[in-house]
Structure formats: C-alpha cells, structure tokens
C-alpha cells in the first residue's frame, strides 16, 4: 500500500470515528437535557411552593386565595404556575398522571396518604409533592405549609401511593 492510500484510509477512518462518536455524544446530551428538563420543572415547583412556608392550613380553602391552603389547593396552586392543571381534590389528583413506586420518586411527583380524622388506612385524604432527599412539601394542621420527612412517623405509616404528572 502506498503512502497516499494509507493517508486516505486514516482520514476516512478518522472521519467515521468522529461522526460516530459525535452522534453518540449528541444522543447523550439530548438524554441528559430531557432528564434535566423534567427535574428542573419539579425543582421550580418546589422552590415556588417553599415561598409559602408557614402559610396557614384551612380545610376546604378556596383556590382563589393564597392566604391559606388545604393540601390539594396548595398542590393545584403551585403546579398551575408551571402549566400543570390539577383537579381540586386529593382523591381526584391521585388519579392523574401515571403510577410511580416509592423507590423511584423524583422531585415534583405527587405523593398520597391516608391520614387525619377522615382516614381509614386505605382512602386518600392527603397529598404532598416529593421534594427529593426523602422530603415532602405540603400543608396540614398547625405548621401550615411545611417540609416533612416522608420516611418517618405519620408520613411513613400513612403513605398510600405516588403519581408522576410532569
């Protein structure tokens, strides 16, 4: 093989490798960007919701005010800011999106519980948003809007299911 053919083959091989690796790299970026887009919307919802920390809880709170919330009106409000229109009640919210296991929760997933005076242990009575790191952002009782640990106490005991709406 003469030097001209060796150089030609090296250039063709180099171009093929560059094109192949370039395609692989671009596919990797697109996948990462898609995952980041989902995560960032969930994080934005959580960040927005945290602005209401301490806002009082009121069962049956109107969806037209931010002076107080119940659990489902709070979810409806913070998700609506980012284009997700949730139904009014926690029971109705528990039927939107698709099911996700507790071990696969992502920021922005809705988590549902059977807790409080209306709880039977299997009925949905409360909703929160998963905030990552085993934490949930929600509102209930005296603390009002707060962050709680999903994996301890009442919230661990009364957890029912989760739904992904993002």
Coordinates of C-alpha atoms in Angstrom, one line a residue:
X1 CA 0.0 0.0 0.0
X2 CA 1.4 3.4 -1.0
X3 CA 1.6 6.4 1.4
X4 CA -1.3 8.1 -0.4
X5 CA -3.7 5.2 0.2
X6 CA -2.6 4.9 3.9
X7 CA -3.3 8.6 4.5
X8 CA -6.6 8.3 2.6
X9 CA -7.7 5.4 4.8
X10 CA -6.6 7.2 8.0
X11 CA -8.6 10.2 7.1
X12 CA -11.7 8.1 6.2
X13 CA -11.4 6.1 9.5
X14 CA -10.9 9.3 11.5
X15 CA -13.9 10.9 9.9
X16 CA -16.1 7.8 10.5
X17 CA -14.9 7.7 14.1
X18 CA -15.6 11.4 14.6
X19 CA -19.1 11.1 13.1
X20 CA -19.9 8.0 15.2
X21 CA -18.7 9.5 18.4
X22 CA -20.3 12.8 17.6
X23 CA -23.7 11.1 17.2
X24 CA -23.2 9.2 20.4
X25 CA -22.2 12.4 22.3
X26 CA -25.2 14.3 20.9
X27 CA -27.6 11.5 21.9
X28 CA -26.1 11.5 25.4
X29 CA -26.6 15.3 25.6
X30 CA -30.2 15.0 24.5
X31 CA -31.0 12.3 27.0
X32 CA -29.3 14.4 29.8
X33 CA -31.2 17.5 28.7
X34 CA -34.5 15.7 28.8
X35 CA -33.9 14.4 32.3
X36 CA -32.7 17.9 33.4
X37 CA -35.9 19.5 31.9
X38 CA -38.1 17.2 34.0
X39 CA -36.1 17.7 37.1
X40 CA -35.9 21.4 36.7
X41 CA -39.7 21.8 36.4
X42 CA -40.1 19.7 39.6
X43 CA -37.5 21.8 41.4
X44 CA -39.1 25.0 40.2
X45 CA -42.4 23.9 41.6
X46 CA -40.8 23.0 44.9
X47 CA -38.9 26.3 45.0
X48 CA -42.1 28.2 44.3
X49 CA -44.0 26.3 46.9
X50 CA -41.3 27.0 49.5
X51 CA -42.2 30.7 49.2
X52 CA -45.4 29.8 51.1
X53 CA -43.7 28.2 54.1
X54 CA -45.8 28.8 57.2
X55 CA -48.9 29.9 55.2
X56 CA -51.8 28.6 57.3
X57 CA -53.7 25.4 56.6
X58 CA -57.5 25.6 56.2
X59 CA -59.6 22.6 55.2
X60 CA -61.6 23.4 52.1
X61 CA -59.6 26.5 51.4
X62 CA -60.6 28.4 48.3
X63 CA -58.4 28.0 45.2
X64 CA -58.7 31.8 44.6
X65 CA -56.6 32.8 47.6
X66 CA -53.0 32.3 48.8
X67 CA -53.8 33.5 52.3
X68 CA -54.4 29.8 53.3
X69 CA -54.4 26.4 51.7
X70 CA -55.5 22.9 52.2
X71 CA -53.3 20.2 50.8
X72 CA -54.9 19.8 47.4
X73 CA -55.5 23.6 46.8
X74 CA -51.8 24.1 47.6
X75 CA -50.8 21.4 45.0
X76 CA -53.2 22.9 42.5
X77 CA -51.7 26.4 43.0
X78 CA -48.0 25.5 42.8
X79 CA -48.4 23.2 39.8
X80 CA -50.6 25.5 37.9
X81 CA -47.8 28.2 37.9
X82 CA -45.9 25.8 35.7
X83 CA -48.7 24.8 33.4
X84 CA -49.9 21.6 35.2
X85 CA -53.7 21.9 35.8
X86 CA -54.5 19.5 38.6
X87 CA -58.1 18.6 39.8
X88 CA -59.3 20.2 43.0
X89 CA -59.3 17.3 45.5
X90 CA -56.5 14.9 46.6
X91 CA -58.7 12.0 45.6
X92 CA -59.1 13.3 42.0
X93 CA -55.3 14.3 42.0
X94 CA -54.5 10.7 42.9
X95 CA -55.9 9.6 39.5
X96 CA -53.9 11.8 37.2
X97 CA -50.5 11.1 35.6
X98 CA -49.1 7.7 36.0
X99 CA -48.1 5.5 38.9
X100 CA -44.6 5.6 40.3
X101 CA -43.1 3.4 43.0
X102 CA -41.9 5.0 46.2
X103 CA -38.4 3.8 45.4
X104 CA -38.4 5.7 42.1
X105 CA -39.8 9.1 43.3
X106 CA -38.5 12.2 41.5
X107 CA -38.8 15.8 42.5
X108 CA -42.3 17.0 41.6
X109 CA -44.1 13.7 42.0
X110 CA -47.3 13.8 43.9
X111 CA -47.5 11.5 47.0
X112 CA -50.7 10.5 48.7
X113 CA -51.6 9.4 52.2
X114 CA -54.5 8.2 54.3
X115 CA -54.0 10.3 57.4
X116 CA -56.0 12.6 59.7
X117 CA -59.6 12.3 61.1
X118 CA -61.1 11.1 57.8
X119 CA -58.5 8.3 57.2
X120 CA -59.4 4.6 57.0
X121 CA -55.9 3.4 56.2
X122 CA -56.7 2.9 52.5
X123 CA -58.6 6.1 51.4
X124 CA -56.7 9.1 50.1
X125 CA -57.0 12.1 52.5
X126 CA -53.8 14.0 51.9
X127 CA -51.4 15.0 49.1
X128 CA -47.9 16.4 49.0
X129 CA -45.2 16.9 46.5
X130 CA -41.9 15.0 46.7
X131 CA -39.1 17.4 47.2
X132 CA -36.1 15.0 47.0
X133 CA -33.9 13.5 49.7
X134 CA -36.9 11.8 51.3
X135 CA -38.7 15.1 52.0
X136 CA -42.2 16.2 51.1
X137 CA -43.6 19.7 50.7
X138 CA -47.2 20.1 51.8
X139 CA -49.6 21.8 54.2
X140 CA -51.5 20.4 57.2
X141 CA -52.6 21.5 60.7
X142 CA -50.7 24.0 62.8
X143 CA -47.5 24.2 60.8
X144 CA -49.3 25.1 57.6
X145 CA -47.0 24.8 54.6
X146 CA -44.0 22.8 55.7
X147 CA -41.4 20.2 54.7
X148 CA -41.7 16.8 56.4
X149 CA -39.8 13.5 56.2
X150 CA -41.6 11.0 54.0
X151 CA -39.8 8.1 55.6
X152 CA -40.6 8.6 59.3
X153 CA -43.5 8.9 61.7
X154 CA -47.0 9.6 60.4
X155 CA -46.0 10.1 56.8
X156 CA -44.2 6.7 56.6
X157 CA -47.1 4.9 58.3
X158 CA -49.9 6.5 56.2
X159 CA -48.3 6.5 52.7
X160 CA -50.5 5.1 50.0
X161 CA -49.1 5.8 46.6
X162 CA -47.4 8.3 44.2
X163 CA -48.2 9.7 40.8
X164 CA -46.0 11.4 38.2
X165 CA -47.7 14.4 36.5
X166 CA -44.6 16.0 35.0

